[in-house]
Coordinates of C-alpha atoms in Angstrom, one line a residue:
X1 CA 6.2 25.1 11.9
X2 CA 8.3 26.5 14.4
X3 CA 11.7 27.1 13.5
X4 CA 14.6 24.6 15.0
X5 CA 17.5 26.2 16.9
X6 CA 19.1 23.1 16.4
X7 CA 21.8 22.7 13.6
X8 CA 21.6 19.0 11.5
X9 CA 23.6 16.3 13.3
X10 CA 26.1 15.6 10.5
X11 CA 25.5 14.0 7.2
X12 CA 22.7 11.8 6.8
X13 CA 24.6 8.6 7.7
X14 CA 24.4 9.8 11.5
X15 CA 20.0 9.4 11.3
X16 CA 20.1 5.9 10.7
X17 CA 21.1 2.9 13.2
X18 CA 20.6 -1.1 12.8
X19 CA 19.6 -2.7 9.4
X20 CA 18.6 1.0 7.9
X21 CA 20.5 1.8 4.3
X22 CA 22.3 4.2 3.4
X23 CA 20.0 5.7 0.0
X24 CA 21.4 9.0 -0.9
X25 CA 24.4 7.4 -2.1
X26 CA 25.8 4.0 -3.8
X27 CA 24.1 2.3 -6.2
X28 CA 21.1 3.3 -7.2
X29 CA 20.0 0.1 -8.9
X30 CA 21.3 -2.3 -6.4
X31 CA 19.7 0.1 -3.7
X32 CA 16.6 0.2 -5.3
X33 CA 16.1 -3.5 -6.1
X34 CA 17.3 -4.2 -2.1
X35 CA 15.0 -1.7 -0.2
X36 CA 12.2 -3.1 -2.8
X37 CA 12.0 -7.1 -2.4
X38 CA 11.5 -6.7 1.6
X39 CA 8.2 -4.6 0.7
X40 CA 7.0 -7.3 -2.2
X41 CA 7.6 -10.2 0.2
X42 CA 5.2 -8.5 3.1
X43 CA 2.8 -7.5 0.6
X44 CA 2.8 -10.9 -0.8
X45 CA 2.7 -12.5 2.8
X46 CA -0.5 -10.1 3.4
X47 CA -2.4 -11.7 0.3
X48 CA -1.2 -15.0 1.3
X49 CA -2.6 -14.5 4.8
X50 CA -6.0 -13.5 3.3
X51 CA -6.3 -16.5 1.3
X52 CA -5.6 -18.8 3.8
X53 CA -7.7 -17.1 6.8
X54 CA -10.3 -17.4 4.1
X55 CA -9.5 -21.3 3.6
X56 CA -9.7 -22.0 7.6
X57 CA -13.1 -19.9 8.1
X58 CA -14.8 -21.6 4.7
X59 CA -13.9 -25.2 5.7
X60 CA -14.7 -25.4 8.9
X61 CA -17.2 -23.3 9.5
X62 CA -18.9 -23.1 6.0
X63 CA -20.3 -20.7 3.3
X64 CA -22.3 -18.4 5.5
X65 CA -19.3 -17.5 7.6
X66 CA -16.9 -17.0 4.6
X67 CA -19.6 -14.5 3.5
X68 CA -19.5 -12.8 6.8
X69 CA -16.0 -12.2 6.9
X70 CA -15.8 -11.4 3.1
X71 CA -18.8 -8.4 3.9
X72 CA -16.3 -7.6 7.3
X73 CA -13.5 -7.3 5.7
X74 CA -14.5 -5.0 3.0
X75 CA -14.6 -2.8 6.0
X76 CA -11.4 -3.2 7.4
X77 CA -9.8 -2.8 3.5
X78 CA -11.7 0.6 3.4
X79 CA -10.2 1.8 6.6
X80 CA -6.6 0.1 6.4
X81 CA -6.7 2.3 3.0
X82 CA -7.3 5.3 4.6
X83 CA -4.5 5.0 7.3
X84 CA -2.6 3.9 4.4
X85 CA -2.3 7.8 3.2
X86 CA -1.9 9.1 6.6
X87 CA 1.2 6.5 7.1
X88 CA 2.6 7.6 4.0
X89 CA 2.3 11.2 4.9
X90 CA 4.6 10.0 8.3
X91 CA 7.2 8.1 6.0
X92 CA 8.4 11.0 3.4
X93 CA 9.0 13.2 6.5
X94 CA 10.6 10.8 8.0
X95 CA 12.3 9.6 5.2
X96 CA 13.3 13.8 3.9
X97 CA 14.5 14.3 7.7
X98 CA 16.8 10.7 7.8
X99 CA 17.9 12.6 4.5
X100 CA 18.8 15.8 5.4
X101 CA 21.0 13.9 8.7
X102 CA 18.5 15.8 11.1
X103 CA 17.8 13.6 14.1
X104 CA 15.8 16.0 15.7
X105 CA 13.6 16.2 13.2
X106 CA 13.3 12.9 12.8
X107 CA 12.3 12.3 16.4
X108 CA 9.9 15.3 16.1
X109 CA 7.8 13.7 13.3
X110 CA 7.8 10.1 15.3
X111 CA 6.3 11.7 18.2
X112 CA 3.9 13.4 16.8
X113 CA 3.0 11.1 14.9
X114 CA 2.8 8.2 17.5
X115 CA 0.0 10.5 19.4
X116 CA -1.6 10.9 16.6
X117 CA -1.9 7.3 15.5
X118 CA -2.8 6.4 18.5
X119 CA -5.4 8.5 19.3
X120 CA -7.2 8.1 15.8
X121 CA -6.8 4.5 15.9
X122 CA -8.5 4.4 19.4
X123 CA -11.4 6.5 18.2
X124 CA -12.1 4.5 15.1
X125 CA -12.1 0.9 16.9
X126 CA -14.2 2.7 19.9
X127 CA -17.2 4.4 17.6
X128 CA -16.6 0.6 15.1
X129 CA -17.7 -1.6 17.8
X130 CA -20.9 0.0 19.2
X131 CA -21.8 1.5 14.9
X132 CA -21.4 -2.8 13.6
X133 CA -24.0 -3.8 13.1
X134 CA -25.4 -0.3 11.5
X135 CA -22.3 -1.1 9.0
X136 CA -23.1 -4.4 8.0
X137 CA -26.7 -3.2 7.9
X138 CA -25.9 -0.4 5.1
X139 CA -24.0 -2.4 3.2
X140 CA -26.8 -5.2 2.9
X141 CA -25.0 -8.0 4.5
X142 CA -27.1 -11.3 4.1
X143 CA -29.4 -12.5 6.8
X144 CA -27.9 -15.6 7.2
X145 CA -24.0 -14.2 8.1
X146 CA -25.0 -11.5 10.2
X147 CA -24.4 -12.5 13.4
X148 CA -21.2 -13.9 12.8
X149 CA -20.1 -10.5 11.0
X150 CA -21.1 -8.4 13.5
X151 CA -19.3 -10.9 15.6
X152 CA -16.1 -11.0 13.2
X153 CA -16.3 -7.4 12.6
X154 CA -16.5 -6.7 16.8
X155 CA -13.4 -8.0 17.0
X156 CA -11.5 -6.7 13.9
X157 CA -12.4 -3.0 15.5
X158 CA -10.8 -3.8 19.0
X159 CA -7.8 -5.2 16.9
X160 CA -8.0 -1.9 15.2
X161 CA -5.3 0.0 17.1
X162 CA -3.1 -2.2 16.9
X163 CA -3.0 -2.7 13.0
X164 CA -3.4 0.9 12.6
X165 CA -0.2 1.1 14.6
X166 CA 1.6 -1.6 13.1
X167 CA 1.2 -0.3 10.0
X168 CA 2.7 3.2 11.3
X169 CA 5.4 1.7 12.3
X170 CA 6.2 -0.5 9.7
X171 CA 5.7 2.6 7.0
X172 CA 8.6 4.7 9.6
X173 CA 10.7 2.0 9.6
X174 CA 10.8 2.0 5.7
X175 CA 10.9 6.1 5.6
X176 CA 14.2 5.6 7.9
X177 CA 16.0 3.2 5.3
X178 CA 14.6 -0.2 6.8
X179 CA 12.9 -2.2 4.6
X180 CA 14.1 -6.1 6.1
X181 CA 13.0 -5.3 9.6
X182 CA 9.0 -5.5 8.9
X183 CA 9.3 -7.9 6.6
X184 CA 10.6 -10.3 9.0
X185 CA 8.0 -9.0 11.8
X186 CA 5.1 -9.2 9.1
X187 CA 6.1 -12.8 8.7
X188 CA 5.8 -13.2 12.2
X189 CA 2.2 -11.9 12.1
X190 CA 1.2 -13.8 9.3
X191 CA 3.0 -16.9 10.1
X192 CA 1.4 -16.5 13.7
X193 CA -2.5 -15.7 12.5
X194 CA -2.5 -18.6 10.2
X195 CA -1.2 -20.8 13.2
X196 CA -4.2 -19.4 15.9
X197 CA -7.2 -19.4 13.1
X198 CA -7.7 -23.1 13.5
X199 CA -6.9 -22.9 16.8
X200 CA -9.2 -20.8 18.4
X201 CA -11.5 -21.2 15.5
X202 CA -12.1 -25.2 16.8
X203 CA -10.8 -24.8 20.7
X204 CA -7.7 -26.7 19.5
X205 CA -6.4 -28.2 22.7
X206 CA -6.4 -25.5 25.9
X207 CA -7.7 -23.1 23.3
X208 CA -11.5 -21.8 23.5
X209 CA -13.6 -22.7 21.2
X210 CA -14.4 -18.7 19.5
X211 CA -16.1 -19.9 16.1
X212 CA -15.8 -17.0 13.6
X213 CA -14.8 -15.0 15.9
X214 CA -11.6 -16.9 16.8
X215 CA -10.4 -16.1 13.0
X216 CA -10.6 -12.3 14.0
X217 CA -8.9 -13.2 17.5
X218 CA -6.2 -14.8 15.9
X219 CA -5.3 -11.2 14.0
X220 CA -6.0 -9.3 17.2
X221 CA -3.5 -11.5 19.0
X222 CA -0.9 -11.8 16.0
X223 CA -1.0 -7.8 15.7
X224 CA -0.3 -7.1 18.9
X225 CA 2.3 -9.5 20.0
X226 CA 4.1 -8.4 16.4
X227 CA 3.8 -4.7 17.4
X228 CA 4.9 -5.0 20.7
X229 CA 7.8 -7.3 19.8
X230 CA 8.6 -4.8 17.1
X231 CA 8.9 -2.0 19.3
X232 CA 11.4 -4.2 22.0
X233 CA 13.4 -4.1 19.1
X234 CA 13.4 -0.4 17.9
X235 CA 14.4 0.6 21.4
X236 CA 17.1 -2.4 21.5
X237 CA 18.7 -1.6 18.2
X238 CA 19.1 2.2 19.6
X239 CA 16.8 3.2 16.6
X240 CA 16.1 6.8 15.5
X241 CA 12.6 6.6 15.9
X242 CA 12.1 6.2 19.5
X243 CA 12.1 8.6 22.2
X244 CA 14.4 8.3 25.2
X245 CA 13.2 9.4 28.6
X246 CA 14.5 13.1 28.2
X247 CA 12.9 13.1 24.5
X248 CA 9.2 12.2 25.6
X249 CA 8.6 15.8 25.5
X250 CA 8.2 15.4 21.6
X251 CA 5.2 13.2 22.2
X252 CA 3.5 17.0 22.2
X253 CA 1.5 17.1 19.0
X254 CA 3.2 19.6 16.7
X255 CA 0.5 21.4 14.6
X256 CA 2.6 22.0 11.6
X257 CA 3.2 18.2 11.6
X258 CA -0.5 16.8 12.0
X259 CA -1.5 19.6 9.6
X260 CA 0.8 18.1 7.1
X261 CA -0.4 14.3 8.1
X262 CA -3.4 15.5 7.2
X263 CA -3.7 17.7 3.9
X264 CA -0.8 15.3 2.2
X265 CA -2.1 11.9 4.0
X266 CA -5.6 12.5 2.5
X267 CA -5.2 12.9 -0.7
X268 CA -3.3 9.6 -0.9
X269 CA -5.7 7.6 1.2
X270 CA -8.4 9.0 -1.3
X271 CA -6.4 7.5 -4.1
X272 CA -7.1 4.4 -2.5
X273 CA -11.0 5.3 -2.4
X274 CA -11.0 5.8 -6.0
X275 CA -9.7 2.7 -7.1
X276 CA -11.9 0.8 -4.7
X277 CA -14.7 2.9 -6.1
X278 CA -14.0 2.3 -10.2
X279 CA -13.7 -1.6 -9.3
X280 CA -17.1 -1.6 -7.7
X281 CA -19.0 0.0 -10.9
X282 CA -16.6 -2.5 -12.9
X283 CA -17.8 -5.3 -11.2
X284 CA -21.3 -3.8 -12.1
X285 CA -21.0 -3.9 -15.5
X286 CA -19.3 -7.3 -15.6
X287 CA -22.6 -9.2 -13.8
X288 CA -24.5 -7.8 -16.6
X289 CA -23.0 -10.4 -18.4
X290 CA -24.4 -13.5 -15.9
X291 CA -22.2 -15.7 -14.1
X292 CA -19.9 -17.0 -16.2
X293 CA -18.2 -14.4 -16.8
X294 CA -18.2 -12.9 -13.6
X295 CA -16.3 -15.9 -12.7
X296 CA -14.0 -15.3 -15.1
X297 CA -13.5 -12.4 -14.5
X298 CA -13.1 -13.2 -10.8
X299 CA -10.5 -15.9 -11.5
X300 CA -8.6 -13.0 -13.8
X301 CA -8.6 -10.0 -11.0
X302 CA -6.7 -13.1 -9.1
X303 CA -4.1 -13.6 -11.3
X304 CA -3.5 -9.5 -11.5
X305 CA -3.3 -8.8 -8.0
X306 CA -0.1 -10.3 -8.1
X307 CA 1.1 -8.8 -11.6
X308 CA 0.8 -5.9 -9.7
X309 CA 2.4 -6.6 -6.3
X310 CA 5.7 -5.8 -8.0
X311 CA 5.2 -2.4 -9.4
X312 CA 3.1 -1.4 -5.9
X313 CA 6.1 -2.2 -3.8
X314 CA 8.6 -0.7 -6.2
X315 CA 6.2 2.7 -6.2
X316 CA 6.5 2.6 -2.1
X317 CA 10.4 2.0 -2.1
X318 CA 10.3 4.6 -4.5
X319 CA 8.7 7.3 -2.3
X320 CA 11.1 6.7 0.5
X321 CA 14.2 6.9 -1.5
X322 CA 13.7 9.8 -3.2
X323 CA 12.0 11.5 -0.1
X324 CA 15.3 11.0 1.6
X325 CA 17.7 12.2 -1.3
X326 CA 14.9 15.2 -1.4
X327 CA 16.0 15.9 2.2
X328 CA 19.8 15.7 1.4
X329 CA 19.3 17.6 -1.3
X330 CA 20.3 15.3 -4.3
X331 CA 17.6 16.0 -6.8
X332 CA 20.1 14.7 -9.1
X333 CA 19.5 11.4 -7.8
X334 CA 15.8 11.5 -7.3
X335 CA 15.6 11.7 -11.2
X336 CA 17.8 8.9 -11.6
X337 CA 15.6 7.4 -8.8
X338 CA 12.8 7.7 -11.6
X339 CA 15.0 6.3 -14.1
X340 CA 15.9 3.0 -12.9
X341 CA 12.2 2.5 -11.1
X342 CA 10.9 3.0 -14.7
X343 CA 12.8 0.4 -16.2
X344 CA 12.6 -1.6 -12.8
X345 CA 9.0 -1.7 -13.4
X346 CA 8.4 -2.8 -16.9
X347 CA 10.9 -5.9 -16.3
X348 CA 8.9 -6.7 -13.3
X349 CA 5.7 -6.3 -14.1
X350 CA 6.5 -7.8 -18.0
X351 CA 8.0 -11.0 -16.3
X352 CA 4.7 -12.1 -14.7
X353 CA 3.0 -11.3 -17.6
X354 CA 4.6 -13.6 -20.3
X355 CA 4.6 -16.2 -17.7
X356 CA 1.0 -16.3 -17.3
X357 CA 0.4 -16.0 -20.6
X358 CA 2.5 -19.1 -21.3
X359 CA 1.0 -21.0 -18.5
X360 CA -2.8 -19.7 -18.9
X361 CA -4.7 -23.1 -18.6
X362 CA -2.7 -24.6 -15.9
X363 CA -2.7 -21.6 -13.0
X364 CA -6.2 -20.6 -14.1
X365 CA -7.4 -24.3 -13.0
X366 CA -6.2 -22.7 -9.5
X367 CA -9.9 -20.6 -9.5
X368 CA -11.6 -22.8 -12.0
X369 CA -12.1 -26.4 -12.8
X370 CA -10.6 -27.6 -15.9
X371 CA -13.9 -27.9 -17.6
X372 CA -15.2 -24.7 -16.7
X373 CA -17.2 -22.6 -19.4
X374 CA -15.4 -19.8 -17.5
X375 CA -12.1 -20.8 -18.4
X376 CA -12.1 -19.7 -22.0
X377 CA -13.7 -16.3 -21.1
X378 CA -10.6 -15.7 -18.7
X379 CA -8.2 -16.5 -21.5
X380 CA -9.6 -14.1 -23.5
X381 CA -10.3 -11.2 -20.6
X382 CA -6.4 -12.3 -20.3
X383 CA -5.2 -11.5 -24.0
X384 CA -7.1 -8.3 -23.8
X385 CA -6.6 -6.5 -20.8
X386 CA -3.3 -7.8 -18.7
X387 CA -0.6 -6.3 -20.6
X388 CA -1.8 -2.9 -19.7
X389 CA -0.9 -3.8 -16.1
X390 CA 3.3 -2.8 -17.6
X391 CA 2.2 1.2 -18.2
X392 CA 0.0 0.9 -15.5
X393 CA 3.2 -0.1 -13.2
X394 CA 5.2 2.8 -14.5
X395 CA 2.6 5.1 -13.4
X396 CA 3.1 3.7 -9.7
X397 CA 6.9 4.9 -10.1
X398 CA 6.0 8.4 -11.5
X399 CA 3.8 9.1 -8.4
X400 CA 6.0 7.8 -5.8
X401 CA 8.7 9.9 -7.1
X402 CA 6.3 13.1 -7.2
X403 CA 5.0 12.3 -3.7
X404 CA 8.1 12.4 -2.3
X405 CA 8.5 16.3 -2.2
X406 CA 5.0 16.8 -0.9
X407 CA 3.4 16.9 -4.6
X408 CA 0.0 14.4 -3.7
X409 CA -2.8 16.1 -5.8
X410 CA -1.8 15.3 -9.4
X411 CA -1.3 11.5 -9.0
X412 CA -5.0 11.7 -7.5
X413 CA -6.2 13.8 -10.2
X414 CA -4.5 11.6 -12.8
X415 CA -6.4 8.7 -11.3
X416 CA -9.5 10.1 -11.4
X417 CA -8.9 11.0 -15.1
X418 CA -8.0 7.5 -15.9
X419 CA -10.6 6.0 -13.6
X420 CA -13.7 7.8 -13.6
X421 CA -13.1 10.3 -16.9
X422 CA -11.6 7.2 -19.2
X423 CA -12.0 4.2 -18.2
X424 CA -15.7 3.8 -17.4
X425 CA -17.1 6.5 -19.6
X426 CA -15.9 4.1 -22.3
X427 CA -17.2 1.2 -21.2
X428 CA -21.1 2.7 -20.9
X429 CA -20.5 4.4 -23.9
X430 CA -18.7 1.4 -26.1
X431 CA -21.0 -1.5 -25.1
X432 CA -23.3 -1.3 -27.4
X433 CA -20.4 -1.7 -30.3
X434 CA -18.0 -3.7 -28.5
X435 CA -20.3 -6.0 -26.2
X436 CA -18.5 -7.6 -22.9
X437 CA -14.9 -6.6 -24.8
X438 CA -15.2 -2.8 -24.0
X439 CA -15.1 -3.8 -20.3
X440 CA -11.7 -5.5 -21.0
X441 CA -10.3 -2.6 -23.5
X442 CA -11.1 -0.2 -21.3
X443 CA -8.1 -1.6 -18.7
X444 CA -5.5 -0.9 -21.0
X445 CA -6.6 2.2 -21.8
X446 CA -7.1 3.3 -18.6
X447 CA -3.1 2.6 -18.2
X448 CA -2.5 4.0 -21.0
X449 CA -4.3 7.3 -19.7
X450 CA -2.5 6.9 -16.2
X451 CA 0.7 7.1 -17.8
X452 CA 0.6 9.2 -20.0
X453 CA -0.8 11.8 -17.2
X454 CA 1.7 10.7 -14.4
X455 CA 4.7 10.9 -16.7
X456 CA 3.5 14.2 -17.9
X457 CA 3.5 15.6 -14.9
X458 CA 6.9 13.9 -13.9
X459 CA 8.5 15.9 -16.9
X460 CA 6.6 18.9 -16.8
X461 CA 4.9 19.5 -13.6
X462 CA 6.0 22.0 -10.5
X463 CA 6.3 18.8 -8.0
X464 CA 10.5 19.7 -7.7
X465 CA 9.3 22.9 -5.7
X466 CA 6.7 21.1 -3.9
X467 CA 7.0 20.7 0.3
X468 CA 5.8 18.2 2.6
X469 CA 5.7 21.3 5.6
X470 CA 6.5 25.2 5.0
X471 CA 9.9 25.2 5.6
X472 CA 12.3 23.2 2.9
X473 CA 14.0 20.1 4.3
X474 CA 17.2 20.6 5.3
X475 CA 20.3 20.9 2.8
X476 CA 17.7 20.8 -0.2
X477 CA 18.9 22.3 -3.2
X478 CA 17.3 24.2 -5.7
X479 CA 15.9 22.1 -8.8
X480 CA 18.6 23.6 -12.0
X481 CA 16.5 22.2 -14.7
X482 CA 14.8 20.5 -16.9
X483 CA 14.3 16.3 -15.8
X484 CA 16.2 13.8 -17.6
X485 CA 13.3 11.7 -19.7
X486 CA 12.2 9.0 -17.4
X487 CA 12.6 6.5 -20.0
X488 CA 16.3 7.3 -20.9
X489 CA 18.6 4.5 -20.1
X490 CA 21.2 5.2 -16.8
X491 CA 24.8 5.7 -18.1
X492 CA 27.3 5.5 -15.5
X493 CA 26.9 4.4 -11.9
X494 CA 23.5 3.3 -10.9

């Protein structure tokens, strides 16, 4: 990267404009928890959305179309999961630049990043459209939904660069110390999609009527408004991350940048891959058992989608603080940073666990019916494997702390370990002695694992001397020493 001839701005305070906080000083605890519940409430309105998208297509159109967009959107999961890694990638430079107070630097990375979005984004929902129906072909999509997944898929592809972008956007707002701001636009997008599914679904008043694909309209339309309202707003609010007319210069792509987009993006969208990959051999070895218990175990992977949402969104808000105290050069901080997510995490995550457990019967009648030979075989998936989710949820906080200095391979590696090493060797291995039950051991153990390797590598690892880009963020200090155990309670200010 070339070198800057530009001295930082002033303290870190002078990157940050509008509703962006101030995280290299205060509270810690009170910072964390307040950058965190913006990110759980847009995560939770994005599983909400799903849900009821899904509830429009199945009941007015019927089972072959809910198919269709269940075999689409295994697609769009894949490739949001990617981008996902390359977002990331664009917050912690973001976030180390806000940091280090270097508004130039700031702008450099948004730039570059903007082209680069953009033009990826393009590509992806160009080449989609015309390789559709090869897509749904590979992946075996049923006869009878075809044509209304290519149609749904069609559609999702030219919405494409849009969510690709509104995703980047979102993910550099957070890096800059803004977590409310995309919350509220995400409940715009959601609250708007879920308004236009029936709408264009039917041909609701001056509507027309689009079918199946009027549910993939309905995100192409939400996305985009959303997006472009949100970037009104960045240049209103004078933010940080927008060029001015004499900055448009830094739309140039800078190679040190996009190299760095790349080698530490990819690594975290592969994450992603991996876990998608582990759940599909799981789901394998669960329809051994018939349909009962895949139903269960259905109903189950329900209920723990949203034990997780907690520790996911703490592991994100996690990254960007301690990316930005990284830049400011307050590694003192970042291990308190790992402190307080720690215990943040296993009160989080622990609280929807007991309650679930205490309520069993009543919210699993949400996926089953009362009577349902199912039920009882999700109680008991439930006793065995759901409290691993509180290590597992420590483990997110571990790797968003190492990530935010550029360190992206170990909480990978430790994944695959847990994943593809543990969890399913022990299954194929500890069937024949332990039936259907190894299936639900092995999640706990694969937590267990997870842990045990991320917070390993938290103490002991080299990720304090890790960089996002050759040269050291600005004002970073030197790491003096040993970590404080992640566990250790927070004395003092937090």
């Amino acid at each position: 990267m070339e070198a800057s001839t530009e001295e930082p701005v002033g303290p870190a305070a002078k990157a940050r404009s509008g509703r962006q906080m101030d995280l290299v000083q205060g509270p810690i605890g009170k910072s964390l928890i307040a950058f965190t519940l913006p990110v759980l409430g847009a995560n939770l309105l994005q599983s909400l959305n799903g849900t009821a998208n899904a509830a429009w297509v199945s009941h007015i159109l019927g089972p072959a179309a809910l198919t269709a967009t269940a075999n689409a959107n295994n697609i769009l999961f894949l490739l949001l999961g990617a981008v996902f890694g390359l977002a990331m990638a664009a917050n912690l430079l973001i976030a180390q630049a806000v940091g280090a107070g270097d508004t130039h630097q700031v702008k450099r990375v948004a730039g570059s990043s903007t082209l680069f979005f953009a033009v990826m984004s393009m590509g992806v929902g160009i080449t989609g459209i015309f390789a559709t129906p090869a897509i749904l072909d590979a992946m075996g999509t049923p006869g009878d939904a075809r044509a209304d997944a290519i149609t749904y898929l069609r559609v999702i592809f030219a919405a494409m660069p849009f969510m690709y972008f509104f995703s980047f956007v979102m993910m550099a707002m957070r890096g800059a110390g803004d977590s409310r701001t995309p919350f509220y636009f995400s409940l715009c997008a959601v609250g708007l999609d879920i308004v236009l599914n029936p709408v264009l679904i039917m041909g609701l008043g001056p509507a027309p009527q689009l079918g199946i694909g009027g549910s993939a309209a309905a995100t192409l339309i939400s996305q985009t408004l959303t997006l472009a309202g949100m970037i009104v707003y960045l240049y209103r609010s004078g933010s940080v991350l927008v060029l001015r007319r004499g900055e448009w210069k830094m739309l140039r792509p800078d190679p040190a940048i996009l190299r760095t987009l790349v080698v530490k993006g990819l690594p975290m969208a592969m994450h992603m891959l991996v876990v998608s990959g582990a759940a599909v051999v799981m789901l394998a070895f669960v329809n051994a058992y018939g349909s009962q218990t895949a139903a269960a175990y259905a109903a189950s992977m329900q209920l723990w989608t949203y034990i997780q949402m907690p520790a996911m969104a703490l592991g994100a808000a996690v990254s960007s603080m301690a990316a930005q105290n990284v830049g400011a050069g307050r590694m003192d901080r970042v291990d308190r940073i790992a402190q307080m997510g720690a215990l943040f995490a296993i009160g989080m995550t622990a609280a929807p666990v007991v309650l679930i457990y205490l309520v069993e019967p009543i919210v699993l009648q949400l996926f089953l019916p009362a009577d349902s030979a199912s039920t009882p075989i999700a109680r008991h998936i439930n006793a065995l494997a759901m409290w691993g989710f509180i290590p597992f949820g420590v483990a997110f906080i571990f790797a968003g702390v190492v990530r935010a200095t550029g360190a992206v391979i170990a909480p990978l590696l430790a994944m695959v370990v847990s994943l593809w090493v543990v969890r399913i060797p022990f299954v194929h291995f500890m069937t024949p002695v332990l039936g259907a039950d190894a299936i639900w051991w092995s999640f706990p153990l694969g937590s267990v694992m997870t842990v045990i390797l991320a917070g390993g590598y938290y103490l002991w690892g080299n990720w304090r001397t890790s960089k996002l880009m050759p040269a050291p963020p600005r004002g970073a200090a030197a790491d003096t020493g040993q970590a404080t155990p992640a566990m250790a309670p927070v004395v003092g200010s937090d």
